Amino acid sequence: MHTPSARSTDTLVPGLSLIAAGALAALVMLVHPTAHGVDMAGRLCSLSEISSLSRHVHLAMILCVVVLWLSLASLARRRPASGWVAAAVHLYALGAVALLGAALVSGLLLAAYLHRPLPHMARAEDALAPVLLAFSANQLLAGAGTLLMSAGLALWSVPMLRDRSRPARTCGGYGILAGLLCGLGYAIGRIPLDVPGMTLVVVAHGLWYCLLGAWALRSATRPHV
C-alpha cells in the first residue's frame, strides 16, 4: 500500500506558506509608495502624505518575512544531514532580522515621526536631519538583509543540485543564480535599494520561494511504500 510518509506530510504547510508569502511579498512591493517633490520641503510633505500606505505596506512585508523565515526553518528541520542547509538557515535568519529592522524604521518609526513632530515645526526642513538618519538606518539594514538572505538562498540551493528530481535541480540552479546576482548586484552598486531595486530583489527571491514551495508540495504528495 502507498501512503505519504510523515516526513513528506510535514512539508505541506511550509510549502504552501512559501508560495503564498513569496507571491504576496512581490505583490506588496508593486504597491510600495514613493515620495515625490521638487524640493526638500515638498519631498518631506509627500513622505508624510504617503506614510499611512507605507505603514501598511511595511506591516505586510514584515508578515511575509516572518512567514518565510518560519517556513524555511520548518523545512530545514526535515533535512538535518545537510550542512549547507544548516548554514543557509542561520544566514537567512540574520538577514531576516536585518530586513525586519529596515521595515520597522521605514514603515513605522519614520511614519510616526512625520505624523507627530513635523506638523508642529516652523519649517519642514527642520525635520531633515532625523529623516536622513532614519533613511541611512533603513538602507544599512536593508543592505545587510539583502546580502545575508541572498547568501542563504544560494547555500540552500547547492545540495538541491544533487537531487534526482528536476524540480529540485531547477530550484537549486535558480537559487544559486538569484542569490549570487542579488548579493553581488547590491555589493557592487548595480542594485540600489530604492523602491525599484528592492522590488527586483523581492521578486527574484520570491520566485525561489515559489520553486522551493512547489518542490516541498511535490514531496508531500509523493507516495511512499
Short mmCIF file of C-alpha atoms in Angstrom, two decimals:
data_model
loop_
_atom_site.label_atom_id
_atom_site.label_comp_id
_atom_site.label_asym_id
_atom_site.label_seq_id
_atom_site.Cartn_x
_atom_site.Cartn_y
_atom_site.Cartn_z
CA MET A 1 0.00 0.00 0.00
CA HIS A 2 1.25 3.50 -0.88
CA THR A 3 0.95 6.15 1.82
CA PRO A 4 2.56 9.55 2.34
CA SER A 5 5.38 9.42 4.87
CA ALA A 6 5.16 11.58 7.99
CA ARG A 7 8.24 13.45 6.84
CA SER A 8 6.63 14.25 3.47
CA THR A 9 3.31 15.25 5.01
CA ASP A 10 5.12 17.72 7.28
CA THR A 11 6.37 19.65 4.24
CA LEU A 12 2.84 20.52 3.07
CA VAL A 13 2.22 23.59 5.25
CA PRO A 14 5.72 25.10 4.84
CA GLY A 15 5.47 24.56 1.08
CA LEU A 16 2.12 26.33 0.82
CA SER A 17 3.35 29.11 3.11
CA LEU A 18 6.47 29.70 1.00
CA ILE A 19 4.42 30.06 -2.18
CA ALA A 20 1.81 32.32 -0.59
CA ALA A 21 4.26 34.58 1.26
CA GLY A 22 6.71 34.76 -1.66
CA ALA A 23 3.95 35.80 -4.07
CA LEU A 24 2.40 38.24 -1.58
CA ALA A 25 5.75 39.94 -0.89
CA ALA A 26 6.22 40.59 -4.62
CA LEU A 27 2.69 41.98 -4.96
CA VAL A 28 3.14 44.21 -1.90
CA MET A 29 6.30 45.74 -3.36
CA LEU A 30 4.39 46.63 -6.52
CA VAL A 31 2.17 49.00 -4.49
CA HIS A 32 5.02 50.41 -2.37
CA PRO A 33 4.58 54.22 -2.42
CA THR A 34 7.33 56.60 -3.46
CA ALA A 35 7.75 60.18 -2.25
CA HIS A 36 7.95 62.97 -4.83
CA GLY A 37 8.71 66.67 -4.62
CA VAL A 38 10.60 69.40 -6.44
CA ASP A 39 12.42 70.46 -3.26
CA MET A 40 13.17 69.07 0.19
CA ALA A 41 10.09 70.61 1.79
CA GLY A 42 7.86 69.12 -0.89
CA ARG A 43 9.50 65.72 -0.54
CA LEU A 44 9.03 65.72 3.23
CA CYS A 45 5.38 66.65 2.83
CA SER A 46 5.00 63.85 0.28
CA LEU A 47 6.56 61.42 2.74
CA SER A 48 4.03 62.49 5.33
CA GLU A 49 1.14 62.05 2.88
CA ILE A 50 2.13 58.50 1.89
CA SER A 51 3.09 57.43 5.42
CA SER A 52 -0.24 55.66 6.06
CA LEU A 53 0.05 53.49 2.94
CA SER A 54 3.75 52.99 3.65
CA ARG A 55 2.91 51.72 7.14
CA HIS A 56 0.51 49.11 5.78
CA VAL A 57 2.94 48.03 3.06
CA HIS A 58 5.75 47.53 5.55
CA LEU A 59 3.50 45.69 8.01
CA ALA A 60 2.56 43.31 5.18
CA MET A 61 6.24 42.85 4.34
CA ILE A 62 7.04 42.12 7.99
CA LEU A 63 4.36 39.43 7.99
CA CYS A 64 5.78 37.91 4.79
CA VAL A 65 9.34 37.86 6.13
CA VAL A 66 8.24 36.17 9.37
CA VAL A 67 6.20 33.53 7.49
CA LEU A 68 9.07 32.85 5.07
CA TRP A 69 11.56 32.60 7.92
CA LEU A 70 9.40 30.13 9.88
CA SER A 71 8.63 28.10 6.76
CA LEU A 72 12.30 27.73 5.83
CA ALA A 73 13.20 26.83 9.41
CA SER A 74 10.48 24.16 9.36
CA LEU A 75 11.77 22.67 6.11
CA ALA A 76 15.35 22.79 7.40
CA ARG A 77 14.40 20.55 10.32
CA ARG A 78 13.43 17.89 7.77
CA ARG A 79 16.95 17.97 6.30
CA PRO A 80 19.18 17.55 9.38
CA ALA A 81 22.02 15.91 7.46
CA SER A 82 22.69 18.89 5.19
CA GLY A 83 25.38 21.25 6.46
CA TRP A 84 24.63 23.56 3.53
CA VAL A 85 21.02 23.98 4.65
CA ALA A 86 22.02 24.45 8.30
CA ALA A 87 24.39 27.27 7.33
CA ALA A 88 21.79 28.72 4.97
CA VAL A 89 19.06 28.92 7.58
CA HIS A 90 21.37 30.71 10.04
CA LEU A 91 22.41 33.28 7.43
CA TYR A 92 18.81 33.72 6.37
CA ALA A 93 17.73 34.26 9.98
CA LEU A 94 20.28 37.04 10.42
CA GLY A 95 19.18 38.60 7.13
CA ALA A 96 15.53 38.40 8.10
CA VAL A 97 16.22 40.21 11.38
CA ALA A 98 18.04 42.97 9.47
CA LEU A 99 15.22 43.28 6.95
CA LEU A 100 12.62 43.43 9.72
CA GLY A 101 14.62 46.27 11.26
CA ALA A 102 14.66 48.12 7.93
CA ALA A 103 10.89 47.75 7.57
CA LEU A 104 10.26 48.91 11.14
CA VAL A 105 12.41 52.01 10.65
CA SER A 106 10.96 52.99 7.27
CA GLY A 107 7.36 51.94 7.74
CA LEU A 108 6.64 52.58 11.40
CA LEU A 109 9.27 54.77 13.06
CA LEU A 110 9.51 57.27 10.21
CA ALA A 111 5.73 57.36 9.71
CA ALA A 112 5.16 58.08 13.41
CA TYR A 113 7.79 60.82 13.37
CA LEU A 114 6.32 62.53 10.31
CA HIS A 115 2.82 62.46 11.80
CA ARG A 116 3.75 63.85 15.21
CA PRO A 117 6.59 66.42 15.35
CA LEU A 118 6.55 67.53 11.70
CA PRO A 119 3.18 69.39 11.80
CA HIS A 120 4.40 71.43 14.78
CA MET A 121 7.69 72.54 13.21
CA ALA A 122 8.02 76.05 11.85
CA ARG A 123 9.90 74.78 8.79
CA ALA A 124 9.66 71.35 7.18
CA GLU A 125 13.42 71.43 6.64
CA ASP A 126 13.90 71.18 10.42
CA ALA A 127 12.86 67.52 10.13
CA LEU A 128 15.52 66.76 7.53
CA ALA A 129 18.30 65.52 9.84
CA PRO A 130 16.19 62.86 11.65
CA VAL A 131 14.65 61.74 8.34
CA LEU A 132 18.09 61.32 6.78
CA LEU A 133 19.24 59.35 9.83
CA ALA A 134 16.22 57.04 9.53
CA PHE A 135 16.86 56.65 5.80
CA SER A 136 20.50 55.75 6.44
CA ALA A 137 19.49 53.17 9.04
CA ASN A 138 16.93 51.71 6.62
CA GLN A 139 19.48 51.40 3.82
CA LEU A 140 22.11 49.83 6.08
CA LEU A 141 19.70 47.24 7.45
CA ALA A 142 18.12 46.54 4.05
CA GLY A 143 21.59 46.06 2.56
CA ALA A 144 22.63 43.62 5.27
CA GLY A 145 19.35 41.76 4.87
CA THR A 146 19.78 41.52 1.11
CA LEU A 147 23.33 40.18 1.37
CA LEU A 148 22.60 37.64 4.11
CA MET A 149 19.28 36.38 2.69
CA SER A 150 20.78 36.10 -0.80
CA ALA A 151 23.65 34.08 0.64
CA GLY A 152 21.14 31.89 2.44
CA LEU A 153 19.25 31.20 -0.80
CA ALA A 154 22.44 30.30 -2.64
CA LEU A 155 23.75 27.97 0.09
CA TRP A 156 20.40 26.21 0.49
CA SER A 157 20.30 25.63 -3.27
CA VAL A 158 23.69 23.88 -3.51
CA PRO A 159 22.60 20.42 -2.24
CA MET A 160 19.41 20.60 -4.31
CA LEU A 161 21.52 20.31 -7.46
CA ARG A 162 22.41 16.78 -6.35
CA ASP A 163 18.75 15.76 -6.10
CA ARG A 164 17.50 13.40 -8.80
CA SER A 165 14.23 15.27 -9.38
CA ARG A 166 14.02 18.02 -11.99
CA PRO A 167 12.03 20.44 -9.73
CA ALA A 168 14.77 20.25 -7.10
CA ARG A 169 17.55 20.85 -9.62
CA THR A 170 15.60 23.73 -11.18
CA CYS A 171 15.12 25.33 -7.76
CA GLY A 172 18.77 24.74 -6.89
CA GLY A 173 20.14 26.21 -10.10
CA TYR A 174 17.87 29.23 -9.95
CA GLY A 175 18.59 29.81 -6.25
CA ILE A 176 22.35 29.88 -6.75
CA LEU A 177 21.99 32.27 -9.70
CA ALA A 178 19.49 34.57 -7.97
CA GLY A 179 21.39 34.60 -4.69
CA LEU A 180 24.69 35.46 -6.36
CA LEU A 181 23.24 38.10 -8.70
CA CYS A 182 21.23 39.86 -5.97
CA GLY A 183 24.08 39.80 -3.47
CA LEU A 184 26.78 40.86 -5.90
CA GLY A 185 24.48 43.34 -7.63
CA TYR A 186 23.95 45.16 -4.36
CA ALA A 187 27.58 44.85 -3.25
CA ILE A 188 28.96 46.48 -6.41
CA GLY A 189 26.25 49.15 -6.52
CA ARG A 190 24.32 47.87 -9.54
CA ILE A 191 21.17 47.24 -7.47
CA PRO A 192 20.38 50.29 -5.30
CA LEU A 193 17.87 49.54 -2.59
CA ASP A 194 15.36 52.19 -3.59
CA VAL A 195 11.80 51.02 -4.33
CA PRO A 196 12.57 49.63 -7.84
CA GLY A 197 15.79 47.97 -6.68
CA MET A 198 14.20 46.38 -3.61
CA THR A 199 11.28 45.23 -5.75
CA LEU A 200 13.75 43.47 -8.04
CA VAL A 201 15.33 41.66 -5.09
CA VAL A 202 11.98 40.69 -3.56
CA VAL A 203 10.65 39.35 -6.88
CA ALA A 204 13.88 37.42 -7.56
CA HIS A 205 13.79 35.88 -4.08
CA GLY A 206 10.04 35.33 -4.34
CA LEU A 207 10.40 33.11 -7.38
CA TRP A 208 12.85 30.92 -5.46
CA TYR A 209 10.40 30.63 -2.56
CA CYS A 210 7.71 29.52 -5.00
CA LEU A 211 10.03 26.95 -6.62
CA LEU A 212 11.08 25.60 -3.23
CA GLY A 213 7.47 25.55 -2.08
CA ALA A 214 6.42 23.64 -5.22
CA TRP A 215 9.19 21.12 -4.59
CA ALA A 216 8.05 20.73 -0.97
CA LEU A 217 4.45 20.17 -2.08
CA ARG A 218 5.62 17.56 -4.59
CA SER A 219 7.50 15.80 -1.79
CA ALA A 220 4.41 15.95 0.40
CA THR A 221 2.16 14.32 -2.20
CA ARG A 222 4.68 11.73 -3.46
CA PRO A 223 3.54 8.25 -2.44
CA HIS A 224 5.83 6.02 -0.39
CA VAL A 225 5.61 2.27 0.15
#
